[in-house]
CSV table of C-alpha atoms and ligand atoms in Angstrom, one decimal:
chain,number,residue,atom,x,y,z
A,12,UNK,CA,154.1,154.6,164.4
A,13,UNK,CA,150.9,156.1,163.2
A,14,UNK,CA,149.2,154.5,160.1
A,15,UNK,CA,146.0,154.5,158.5
A,16,UNK,CA,143.6,151.8,159.2
A,17,UNK,CA,141.3,150.9,156.4
A,18,UNK,CA,139.0,149.0,158.9
A,19,UNK,CA,138.4,152.2,161.4
A,20,UNK,CA,139.0,155.1,158.5
A,21,UNK,CA,141.6,156.8,161.1
A,22,UNK,CA,145.1,157.3,161.5
A,23,UNK,CA,145.9,155.2,164.4
A,24,UNK,CA,149.1,154.5,166.6
A,25,UNK,CA,150.5,151.1,165.7
A,26,UNK,CA,150.4,148.6,168.3
A,27,UNK,CA,151.5,145.0,167.8
A,28,UNK,CA,149.4,142.3,169.5
A,29,UNK,CA,152.5,140.2,170.8
A,30,UNK,CA,155.2,142.4,172.5
A,31,UNK,CA,157.9,143.3,169.8
A,32,UNK,CA,156.6,140.7,166.9
A,33,UNK,CA,154.5,141.9,164.3
A,34,UNK,CA,152.9,139.6,162.0
A,35,UNK,CA,152.4,141.1,158.5
A,36,UNK,CA,150.6,139.5,155.3
A,37,UNK,CA,150.6,140.9,152.1
A,38,UNK,CA,148.7,139.6,149.2
A,39,UNK,CA,151.0,137.9,146.6
A,40,UNK,CA,150.9,138.1,142.9
A,41,UNK,CA,148.9,136.1,140.5
A,42,UNK,CA,151.5,134.6,138.7
A,43,UNK,CA,150.0,134.4,135.1
A,44,UNK,CA,151.8,137.4,133.7
A,45,UNK,CA,154.5,139.9,134.6
A,46,UNK,CA,153.9,142.4,137.3
A,47,UNK,CA,153.3,145.7,136.1
A,48,UNK,CA,154.8,148.7,137.7
A,49,UNK,CA,151.5,149.7,139.5
A,50,UNK,CA,151.5,146.2,141.3
A,51,UNK,CA,155.1,146.9,142.1
A,52,UNK,CA,154.0,150.4,143.7
A,53,UNK,CA,152.2,148.2,145.9
A,54,UNK,CA,154.8,145.9,146.7
A,55,UNK,CA,157.5,148.6,147.2
A,56,UNK,CA,155.4,150.5,149.8
A,57,UNK,CA,154.8,147.2,151.7
A,58,UNK,CA,158.4,146.8,151.5
A,59,UNK,CA,159.0,150.5,153.0
A,60,UNK,CA,156.5,149.5,155.8
A,61,UNK,CA,158.2,146.2,156.7
A,62,UNK,CA,161.3,147.7,156.5
A,63,UNK,CA,160.3,150.8,158.5
A,64,UNK,CA,158.6,148.6,161.5
A,65,UNK,CA,162.0,146.9,161.8
A,66,UNK,CA,163.8,150.1,161.8
A,67,UNK,CA,161.8,151.1,164.5
A,68,UNK,CA,162.7,148.5,166.9
A,69,UNK,CA,160.0,145.6,166.1
A,70,UNK,CA,160.7,142.2,164.9
A,71,UNK,CA,158.5,141.2,162.1
A,72,UNK,CA,157.2,138.0,160.6
A,73,UNK,CA,156.1,138.8,156.7
A,74,UNK,CA,154.1,136.3,155.2
A,75,UNK,CA,153.4,136.5,151.3
A,76,UNK,CA,151.3,134.0,149.0
A,77,UNK,CA,151.7,133.1,145.4
A,78,UNK,CA,148.1,132.8,143.8
A,79,UNK,CA,148.6,130.0,141.4
A,80,UNK,CA,145.3,128.7,141.4
A,81,UNK,CA,141.7,130.0,141.9
A,82,UNK,CA,141.9,133.8,141.0
A,83,UNK,CA,139.1,134.2,138.3
A,84,UNK,CA,139.4,137.1,135.7
A,85,UNK,CA,136.6,138.8,137.6
A,86,UNK,CA,137.3,139.5,141.5
A,87,UNK,CA,133.7,138.2,141.7
A,88,UNK,CA,133.2,134.5,141.1
A,89,UNK,CA,132.8,134.7,137.3
A,90,UNK,CA,135.2,134.4,134.3
A,91,UNK,CA,138.2,132.1,133.9
A,92,UNK,CA,140.9,131.1,136.0
A,93,UNK,CA,143.6,133.6,135.3
A,94,UNK,CA,146.3,131.0,135.3
A,95,UNK,CA,144.7,128.8,132.9
A,96,UNK,CA,144.1,131.9,130.8
A,97,UNK,CA,148.0,132.6,130.9
A,98,UNK,CA,148.7,129.0,130.3
A,99,UNK,CA,146.3,129.0,126.8
A,100,UNK,CA,148.2,132.1,125.7
A,101,UNK,CA,151.5,130.7,125.9
A,102,UNK,CA,150.7,127.1,125.2
A,103,UNK,CA,152.1,126.1,128.3
A,104,UNK,CA,151.2,124.4,131.4
A,105,UNK,CA,149.8,126.1,134.2
A,106,UNK,CA,152.8,125.0,136.3
A,107,UNK,CA,155.4,126.2,133.8
A,108,UNK,CA,153.5,129.4,133.7
A,109,UNK,CA,153.4,129.8,137.6
A,110,UNK,CA,157.0,128.7,138.0
A,111,UNK,CA,158.3,131.5,134.9
A,112,UNK,CA,156.1,134.4,136.2
A,113,UNK,CA,156.8,133.6,140.1
A,114,UNK,CA,160.8,133.9,139.2
A,115,UNK,CA,160.2,136.8,137.0
A,116,UNK,CA,157.9,138.8,139.8
A,117,UNK,CA,161.1,138.1,142.2
A,118,UNK,CA,163.5,139.1,139.7
A,119,UNK,CA,161.6,142.6,139.3
A,120,UNK,CA,161.5,142.7,143.0
A,121,UNK,CA,165.2,142.4,143.3
A,122,UNK,CA,165.9,145.1,140.8
A,123,UNK,CA,163.4,147.5,143.2
A,124,UNK,CA,165.3,146.7,146.3
A,125,UNK,CA,162.2,144.9,147.3
A,126,UNK,CA,163.1,142.6,150.2
A,127,UNK,CA,162.1,138.7,150.0
A,128,UNK,CA,159.4,138.2,152.6
A,129,UNK,CA,160.2,135.9,155.5
A,130,UNK,CA,157.7,133.1,154.1
A,131,UNK,CA,156.6,132.7,150.4
A,132,UNK,CA,153.7,130.4,150.2
A,133,UNK,CA,152.1,129.1,146.9
A,134,UNK,CA,148.6,128.3,147.1
A,135,UNK,CA,149.0,125.0,145.5
A,136,UNK,CA,151.2,124.0,148.4
A,137,UNK,CA,148.3,124.4,150.8
A,138,UNK,CA,145.3,122.4,149.5
A,139,UNK,CA,144.7,120.3,152.9
A,140,UNK,CA,144.5,123.7,154.9
A,141,UNK,CA,142.2,125.4,152.4
A,142,UNK,CA,140.1,121.9,152.9
A,143,UNK,CA,140.3,122.0,156.7
A,144,UNK,CA,139.2,125.6,156.9
A,145,UNK,CA,136.3,125.1,154.6
A,146,UNK,CA,135.2,122.1,156.3
A,147,UNK,CA,135.0,123.9,159.9
A,148,UNK,CA,133.2,126.9,157.9
A,149,UNK,CA,130.5,124.2,156.9
A,150,UNK,CA,130.2,122.6,160.5
A,151,UNK,CA,129.6,126.2,162.0
A,152,UNK,CA,126.8,126.6,159.4
A,153,UNK,CA,128.4,129.7,157.8
A,154,UNK,CA,129.1,127.7,154.4
A,155,UNK,CA,126.8,125.7,152.2
A,156,UNK,CA,126.9,123.5,149.3
A,157,UNK,CA,124.9,124.4,146.0
A,158,UNK,CA,125.2,122.6,142.7
A,159,UNK,CA,128.5,121.1,143.6
A,160,UNK,CA,130.3,124.5,144.9
A,161,UNK,CA,130.6,125.1,148.5
A,162,UNK,CA,129.7,128.9,149.3
A,163,UNK,CA,130.2,131.3,152.1
A,164,UNK,CA,126.8,132.5,153.3
A,165,UNK,CA,127.4,136.2,153.8
A,166,UNK,CA,123.8,136.6,155.3
A,167,UNK,CA,125.0,135.0,158.5
A,168,UNK,CA,127.3,138.0,159.4
A,169,UNK,CA,125.9,141.4,161.0
A,170,UNK,CA,128.9,143.2,159.8
A,171,UNK,CA,130.0,141.6,156.3
A,172,UNK,CA,130.7,145.3,155.0
A,173,UNK,CA,133.1,146.2,158.1
A,174,UNK,CA,136.0,147.2,156.0
A,175,UNK,CA,134.3,149.1,153.4
A,176,UNK,CA,131.4,150.6,155.1
A,177,UNK,CA,129.2,150.3,152.1
A,178,UNK,CA,126.5,148.1,151.3
A,179,UNK,CA,127.4,144.7,149.2
A,180,UNK,CA,124.9,146.0,146.5
A,181,UNK,CA,126.6,148.9,145.8
A,182,UNK,CA,130.0,147.5,145.8
A,183,UNK,CA,128.9,144.5,143.4
A,184,UNK,CA,128.3,146.6,140.9
A,185,UNK,CA,132.2,147.6,140.2
A,186,UNK,CA,133.0,144.1,140.7
A,187,UNK,CA,131.3,142.4,138.1
A,188,UNK,CA,132.5,142.6,134.7
A,189,UNK,CA,130.1,140.6,133.0
A,190,UNK,CA,126.1,140.0,133.6
A,191,UNK,CA,126.3,136.5,134.1
A,192,UNK,CA,124.7,135.8,137.7
A,193,UNK,CA,125.6,132.6,139.6
A,194,UNK,CA,122.0,131.3,140.5
A,195,UNK,CA,123.6,128.8,142.8
A,196,UNK,CA,124.1,131.5,145.8
A,197,UNK,CA,121.5,132.3,148.0
A,198,UNK,CA,122.8,136.0,148.2
A,199,UNK,CA,124.2,138.1,145.7
A,200,UNK,CA,127.3,138.7,147.9
A,201,UNK,CA,128.1,135.1,148.6
A,202,UNK,CA,131.2,133.9,147.1
A,203,UNK,CA,132.9,130.6,146.5
A,204,UNK,CA,135.2,128.7,148.9
A,205,UNK,CA,135.7,125.6,146.7
A,206,UNK,CA,134.6,125.1,143.1
A,207,UNK,CA,133.8,121.7,141.7
A,208,UNK,CA,131.4,122.9,139.1
A,209,UNK,CA,134.0,124.7,137.0
A,210,UNK,CA,132.6,126.5,133.8
A,211,UNK,CA,135.8,125.1,132.1
A,212,UNK,CA,136.0,121.4,131.8
A,213,UNK,CA,139.9,121.6,131.0
A,214,UNK,CA,140.7,123.2,134.5
A,215,UNK,CA,144.4,121.9,134.7
A,216,UNK,CA,144.9,121.9,138.4
A,217,UNK,CA,141.9,119.5,140.6
A,218,UNK,CA,142.3,118.1,143.7
A,219,UNK,CA,140.1,115.7,145.6
A,220,UNK,CA,137.9,117.1,148.2
A,221,UNK,CA,135.1,116.0,150.6
A,222,UNK,CA,132.7,117.9,148.1
A,223,UNK,CA,134.4,116.3,144.8
A,224,UNK,CA,137.4,117.0,142.7
A,225,UNK,CA,137.9,120.7,142.3
A,226,UNK,CA,140.0,123.8,143.4
A,227,UNK,CA,139.9,126.5,145.9
A,228,UNK,CA,138.6,130.2,145.7
A,229,UNK,CA,140.8,132.8,145.4
A,230,UNK,CA,139.9,134.3,149.0
A,231,UNK,CA,140.2,131.6,151.1
A,232,UNK,CA,143.8,131.2,149.9
A,233,UNK,CA,145.0,134.2,151.8
A,234,UNK,CA,143.1,133.4,155.0
A,235,UNK,CA,144.2,130.2,155.4
A,236,UNK,CA,148.0,130.8,154.5
A,237,UNK,CA,148.0,133.6,156.9
A,238,UNK,CA,146.5,131.6,160.0
A,239,UNK,CA,149.0,128.8,158.9
A,240,UNK,CA,151.8,130.9,159.4
A,241,UNK,CA,150.8,133.9,161.6
A,242,UNK,CA,148.4,132.2,163.9
A,243,UNK,CA,145.1,133.4,165.0
A,244,UNK,CA,146.0,136.9,165.4
A,245,UNK,CA,147.3,139.0,162.8
A,246,UNK,CA,148.5,142.5,163.3
A,247,UNK,CA,148.5,144.0,159.8
A,248,UNK,CA,147.3,142.8,156.4
A,249,UNK,CA,148.6,144.8,153.2
A,250,UNK,CA,147.4,144.9,149.3
A,251,UNK,CA,146.3,147.4,146.9
A,252,UNK,CA,143.1,149.5,147.3
A,253,UNK,CA,141.3,146.9,144.7
A,254,UNK,CA,141.7,144.1,147.3
A,255,UNK,CA,139.5,145.8,149.6
A,256,UNK,CA,136.7,144.5,148.2
A,257,UNK,CA,136.0,141.9,147.7
A,258,UNK,CA,138.9,140.2,148.3
A,259,UNK,CA,139.7,141.3,152.2
A,260,UNK,CA,136.1,141.8,152.8
A,261,UNK,CA,135.7,137.9,152.0
A,262,UNK,CA,139.0,137.1,153.8
A,263,UNK,CA,137.5,138.9,157.2
A,264,UNK,CA,134.2,137.0,157.0
A,265,UNK,CA,135.9,133.6,156.6
A,266,UNK,CA,138.8,133.9,159.1
A,267,UNK,CA,136.9,135.6,161.9
A,268,UNK,CA,133.8,133.0,161.4
A,269,UNK,CA,136.4,130.3,161.5
A,270,UNK,CA,138.2,131.5,164.4
A,271,UNK,CA,135.3,133.1,166.3
A,272,UNK,CA,137.1,136.1,167.2
A,273,UNK,CA,138.5,139.3,165.6
A,274,UNK,CA,141.6,138.5,163.3
A,275,UNK,CA,143.5,141.4,162.1
A,276,UNK,CA,144.0,144.6,163.7
A,277,UNK,CA,145.3,147.1,160.7
A,278,UNK,CA,144.7,147.0,157.1
A,279,UNK,CA,147.0,148.7,154.9
A,280,UNK,CA,146.0,149.8,151.3
A,281,UNK,CA,148.0,151.2,148.9
A,282,UNK,CA,146.4,153.4,146.3
A,283,UNK,CA,146.7,152.7,142.5
A,284,UNK,CA,149.2,153.8,140.1
A,285,UNK,CA,147.5,154.7,136.8
A,286,UNK,CA,148.6,155.7,133.4
A,287,UNK,CA,147.6,159.0,131.6
A,288,UNK,CA,144.5,157.1,130.2
A,289,UNK,CA,143.4,155.9,133.5
A,290,UNK,CA,143.8,152.6,135.2
A,291,UNK,CA,146.9,150.3,134.5
A,292,UNK,CA,146.1,147.2,132.7
A,293,UNK,CA,148.0,143.8,131.8
A,294,UNK,CA,146.0,143.6,128.6
A,295,UNK,CA,145.4,147.2,127.0
A,296,UNK,CA,148.0,150.0,125.9
A,297,UNK,CA,151.6,149.6,126.8
A,298,UNK,CA,152.4,147.0,129.2
A,299,UNK,CA,154.4,148.8,131.8
A,300,UNK,CA,157.1,146.6,133.3
A,301,UNK,CA,160.2,147.0,135.1
A,302,UNK,CA,162.1,145.3,131.9
A,303,UNK,CA,160.2,147.9,129.6
A,304,UNK,CA,161.5,150.7,131.9
A,305,UNK,CA,165.2,149.1,131.8
A,306,UNK,CA,164.8,148.4,128.0
A,307,UNK,CA,164.2,152.4,127.7
A,308,UNK,CA,167.2,153.2,129.8
A,309,UNK,CA,165.7,154.0,133.1
A,310,UNK,CA,167.1,152.7,136.4
A,311,UNK,CA,164.5,150.9,138.3
A,312,UNK,CA,165.6,152.7,141.4
A,313,UNK,CA,164.5,156.0,139.8
A,314,UNK,CA,161.0,154.2,139.5
A,315,UNK,CA,161.5,153.6,143.4
A,316,UNK,CA,162.4,156.9,144.0
A,317,UNK,CA,159.2,158.4,141.8
A,318,UNK,CA,156.9,156.2,144.2
A,319,UNK,CA,158.6,157.3,147.4
A,320,UNK,CA,157.8,161.0,146.3
A,321,UNK,CA,154.4,160.8,146.7
A,322,UNK,CA,152.1,159.3,149.4
A,323,UNK,CA,150.9,155.7,149.3
A,324,UNK,CA,147.2,156.9,150.1
A,325,UNK,CA,147.2,159.0,146.9
A,326,UNK,CA,146.7,157.8,143.3
A,327,UNK,CA,149.9,158.2,141.4
A,328,UNK,CA,149.8,159.0,137.6
A,329,UNK,CA,152.9,157.5,135.7
A,330,UNK,CA,154.3,159.3,132.6
A,331,UNK,CA,157.5,159.0,131.1
A,332,UNK,CA,158.0,162.9,131.7
A,333,UNK,CA,157.2,162.5,135.2
A,334,UNK,CA,159.9,159.7,135.4
A,335,UNK,CA,162.4,161.7,133.7
A,336,UNK,CA,161.9,164.2,136.3
A,337,UNK,CA,162.4,162.0,138.9
A,338,UNK,CA,165.5,160.2,137.4
A,339,UNK,CA,167.1,163.9,137.1
A,340,UNK,CA,166.3,164.6,140.7
A,341,UNK,CA,167.6,161.2,141.9
A,342,UNK,CA,170.6,161.5,139.8
A,343,UNK,CA,171.6,164.8,141.3
A,344,UNK,CA,171.0,163.6,144.7
A,345,UNK,CA,173.3,160.7,144.2
A,346,UNK,CA,176.1,162.8,142.7
A,347,UNK,CA,175.8,165.1,145.9
A,348,UNK,CA,176.1,162.0,148.0
A,349,UNK,CA,179.2,160.7,145.9
A,350,UNK,CA,180.8,163.7,146.6
A,351,UNK,CA,181.0,163.2,150.4
A,352,UNK,CA,184.4,162.6,151.8
A,353,UNK,CA,184.1,159.4,154.2
A,354,UNK,CA,187.5,160.0,155.9
A,355,UNK,CA,186.0,162.8,158.3
A,356,UNK,CA,185.1,162.1,161.9
A,357,UNK,CA,181.8,161.1,162.8
A,358,UNK,CA,179.7,162.9,165.0
A,359,UNK,CA,177.4,160.1,166.7
A,360,UNK,CA,174.7,162.8,168.4
A,361,UNK,CA,173.9,164.3,165.0
A,362,UNK,CA,173.5,160.6,163.7
A,363,UNK,CA,171.1,159.7,166.5
A,364,UNK,CA,169.1,162.8,166.3
A,365,UNK,CA,168.6,162.8,162.3
A,366,UNK,CA,167.5,159.2,162.5
A,367,UNK,CA,164.9,160.2,165.5
A,368,UNK,CA,163.6,162.9,163.2
A,369,UNK,CA,163.6,160.3,160.2
A,370,UNK,CA,161.4,158.1,162.3
A,371,UNK,CA,159.1,160.8,163.6
A,372,UNK,CA,158.4,161.9,160.0
A,373,UNK,CA,158.2,158.5,158.2
A,374,UNK,CA,156.2,157.2,161.2
A,375,UNK,CA,153.5,159.7,160.6
A,376,UNK,CA,151.6,157.3,158.3
A,377,UNK,CA,154.4,156.2,156.2
A,378,UNK,CA,155.2,159.7,155.0
A,379,UNK,CA,158.1,158.8,152.3
A,380,UNK,CA,157.9,162.1,150.7
A,381,UNK,CA,159.1,163.8,153.7
A,382,UNK,CA,161.5,160.8,154.2
A,383,UNK,CA,163.1,162.2,151.3
A,384,UNK,CA,163.0,165.9,152.4
A,385,UNK,CA,165.2,164.4,155.4
A,386,UNK,CA,167.8,163.3,153.3
A,387,UNK,CA,168.2,167.1,151.9
A,388,UNK,CA,168.0,168.5,155.4
A,389,UNK,CA,171.1,166.0,156.5
A,390,UNK,CA,172.9,167.3,153.1
A,391,UNK,CA,172.4,171.0,154.2
A,392,UNK,CA,173.3,170.2,158.0
A,393,UNK,CA,176.5,171.7,159.6
A,394,UNK,CA,178.4,168.4,160.2
A,395,UNK,CA,180.8,166.4,158.8
A,396,UNK,CA,180.7,164.5,155.8
A,397,UNK,CA,181.1,161.1,157.4
A,398,UNK,CA,178.3,161.9,159.6
A,399,UNK,CA,175.9,162.7,156.8
A,400,UNK,CA,177.2,159.5,154.9
A,401,UNK,CA,176.3,157.2,158.2
A,402,UNK,CA,172.7,159.1,158.7
A,403,UNK,CA,171.9,158.5,155.0
A,404,UNK,CA,173.1,154.8,154.8
A,405,UNK,CA,170.9,154.5,158.0
A,406,UNK,CA,167.8,156.1,156.1
A,407,UNK,CA,168.5,153.8,153.2
A,408,UNK,CA,167.6,150.7,155.5
A,409,UNK,CA,164.0,151.8,154.9
A,410,UNK,CA,163.9,153.6,151.7
A,411,UNK,CA,166.2,151.2,149.8
A,412,UNK,CA,167.3,153.8,146.8
A,413,UNK,CA,171.2,152.9,147.0
A,414,UNK,CA,171.8,156.2,148.5
A,415,UNK,CA,175.4,155.6,149.6
A,416,UNK,CA,177.2,154.2,146.6
A,417,UNK,CA,180.6,152.3,146.4
A,418,UNK,CA,183.6,154.8,145.6
A,419,UNK,CA,184.2,152.8,142.4
A,420,UNK,CA,180.3,153.0,141.3
A,421,UNK,CA,179.8,154.6,137.8
A,422,UNK,CA,179.4,158.5,137.7
A,423,UNK,CA,175.6,159.2,137.3
A,424,UNK,CA,174.1,161.1,134.4
A,425,UNK,CA,172.3,164.5,135.1
A,426,UNK,CA,170.6,164.3,131.9
A,427,UNK,CA,167.0,163.1,131.4
A,428,UNK,CA,166.4,160.0,129.0
A,429,UNK,CA,164.9,162.5,126.5
A,430,UNK,CA,168.0,164.6,126.4
A,431,UNK,CA,170.3,161.7,126.2
A,432,UNK,CA,168.1,160.7,123.2
A,433,UNK,CA,168.2,163.9,121.4
A,434,UNK,CA,172.0,164.2,121.8
A,435,UNK,CA,172.4,160.8,120.2
A,436,UNK,CA,170.1,161.8,117.0
A,437,UNK,CA,172.5,164.9,117.0
A,438,UNK,CA,175.7,163.0,116.9
A,439,UNK,CA,174.3,160.4,114.4
A,440,UNK,CA,173.2,163.6,111.7
A,441,UNK,CA,176.8,164.9,112.3
A,442,UNK,CA,178.2,161.6,111.1
A,443,UNK,CA,175.6,161.4,108.5
A,444,UNK,CA,176.5,164.9,107.1
A,445,UNK,CA,180.3,164.0,107.2
A,446,UNK,CA,179.3,160.7,105.2
A,447,UNK,CA,177.5,163.1,103.1
A,448,UNK,CA,174.3,161.2,103.5
A,449,UNK,CA,172.1,164.2,103.5
A,450,UNK,CA,168.9,162.2,103.4
A,451,UNK,CA,169.6,160.6,106.4
A,452,UNK,CA,170.7,163.8,107.9
A,453,UNK,CA,167.1,165.4,106.9
A,454,UNK,CA,165.4,162.4,108.2
A,455,UNK,CA,166.8,163.0,111.7
A,456,UNK,CA,166.2,166.7,111.6
A,457,UNK,CA,162.3,165.8,111.0
A,458,UNK,CA,162.4,163.1,113.4
A,459,UNK,CA,163.5,165.6,116.0
A,460,UNK,CA,160.9,168.2,114.9
A,461,UNK,CA,158.3,165.6,115.4
A,462,UNK,CA,159.8,165.0,118.9
A,463,UNK,CA,159.1,168.8,119.5
A,464,UNK,CA,162.9,169.4,119.1
A,465,UNK,CA,164.4,172.3,117.0
A,466,UNK,CA,168.0,172.3,116.3
A,467,UNK,CA,170.3,175.1,115.0
A,468,UNK,CA,173.7,174.5,113.4
A,469,UNK,CA,176.2,177.2,114.9
A,470,UNK,CA,179.9,177.4,114.5
A,471,UNK,CA,180.3,176.0,118.0
A,472,UNK,CA,178.1,172.8,117.0
A,473,UNK,CA,174.5,171.7,117.0
A,474,UNK,CA,172.2,173.2,119.6
A,475,UNK,CA,168.7,172.6,120.2
A,476,UNK,CA,165.6,173.9,122.1
A,477,UNK,CA,162.8,171.7,123.2
A,478,UNK,CA,159.2,173.3,122.5
B,519,AMP,P1,147.6,140.6,141.2
B,519,AMP,O1,148.7,140.0,140.7
B,519,AMP,O2,146.3,141.4,140.1
B,519,AMP,O3,146.8,140.1,142.3
B,519,AMP,O4,147.8,142.1,142.0
B,519,AMP,C1,149.2,142.2,142.9
B,519,AMP,C2,148.8,143.5,143.7
B,519,AMP,O5,149.0,144.7,142.8
B,519,AMP,C3,147.7,143.3,144.6
B,519,AMP,O6,148.0,143.7,145.9
B,519,AMP,C4,146.6,144.5,143.9
B,519,AMP,O7,146.0,145.3,145.0
B,519,AMP,C5,147.8,145.5,143.2
B,519,AMP,N1,147.4,146.4,142.1
B,519,AMP,C6,146.7,145.9,141.0
B,519,AMP,N2,146.6,147.2,140.4
B,519,AMP,C7,147.5,148.0,140.8
B,519,AMP,C8,147.9,149.3,140.2
B,519,AMP,N3,147.4,149.8,139.2
B,519,AMP,N4,148.2,150.3,141.2
B,519,AMP,C9,149.0,149.7,142.3
B,519,AMP,N5,148.9,148.5,142.8
B,519,AMP,C10,147.9,147.6,142.1
B,520,ZN,ZN1,145.0,137.7,149.4
């Protein structure tokens, strides 16, 4: 497989450290709120990557952390712990919040056919590992204590910015979302490994440590959890592009200083999903979650299909129109596959060569959009229906969009949510007129007009046009 490596800024051939065994680490959610569909785009593409590696014959150990402490509202070391913020918002304890949103996250993953990682490790399970890692960093003189906190000293490294290729000065500008500067730091880019001097007296989760009662910084969590389960050599580390700096930059700094050698060979980053106003957020505008999409009648797998249609290294803009379009295409595709006859002979040579072509196509920097084209190529091919079904079932081990459905599955609709909404209103208007409720009938006509829909009553019934 060839994959773009943020570390080298090149598409490279993927080669694992240990023959046939890939150690893969993905930064998990901060469980203070629901995941938005942007976060889930990242998890979905990581899921496709894991499944593709397995599909091409490799064994994968996939580890994911759950951040339930230490992630401050700014990715720099300022602001409030996100977990505490969530607990205050909902008048619950941090542990209650963590449990609830962790479960909600995995429910969303299930709906999107995202496989559970082999190991899921909450940060609060690993306090002794964090302390041990920080002790070694202090011993090796990569970390210092100032005003009660333990900091990583970035001036000790020649290549702190190896992942970004930019200077810390340039990068810090975007990270700080307030102007408070931590005057205890020796260098601006230094970061906290262990907090004891929290600005918030009521920090709920605190542990004893050699530096006093406190809690770990966010970055150390991922370094220590990865090393705990994957050992000293990691093959591939994943996250969204916003993780490149400071989170992953700091992870490399800590891990390599701790280990004394190179830690991870490949860095895989998924670009953001944006809404039409720009960056997706959990606090402004409509909070786009999987449940919200479902409440509006969308199939979560149509959202997965929508994401697969674009390349993971490109920003993707979400709109309901775009999701409508994806739903329509997805449903049409399912309908074509539903119509295939499984009771036909299988041409194994066809299946093998289509699989090889799929591996070649998707293996070129995880090109899922062309992977979807492979589905249409199979449908058009001159072979038996059963061969097509067997091939598509196999592609679905990677794409996971339930391409081959049970014969008893409900038929899919070829209409968009918008069209279904219009038809429901027209039906309601018909009933209102029958009931001589003309006020309601007019109201519906106006409502449709506000939606950009013009209706026309004909002898055959009501027709409509969309502006
Ligand atoms: P968080 O729960 O905030 O730690 O984020 C979880 C994951 O979602 C991280 O890997 C982020 O990089 C990623 N992420 C955050 N915002 C977006 C977005 N708008 N689109 C795609 N991924 C995102
Ligand atoms: Zn992480």
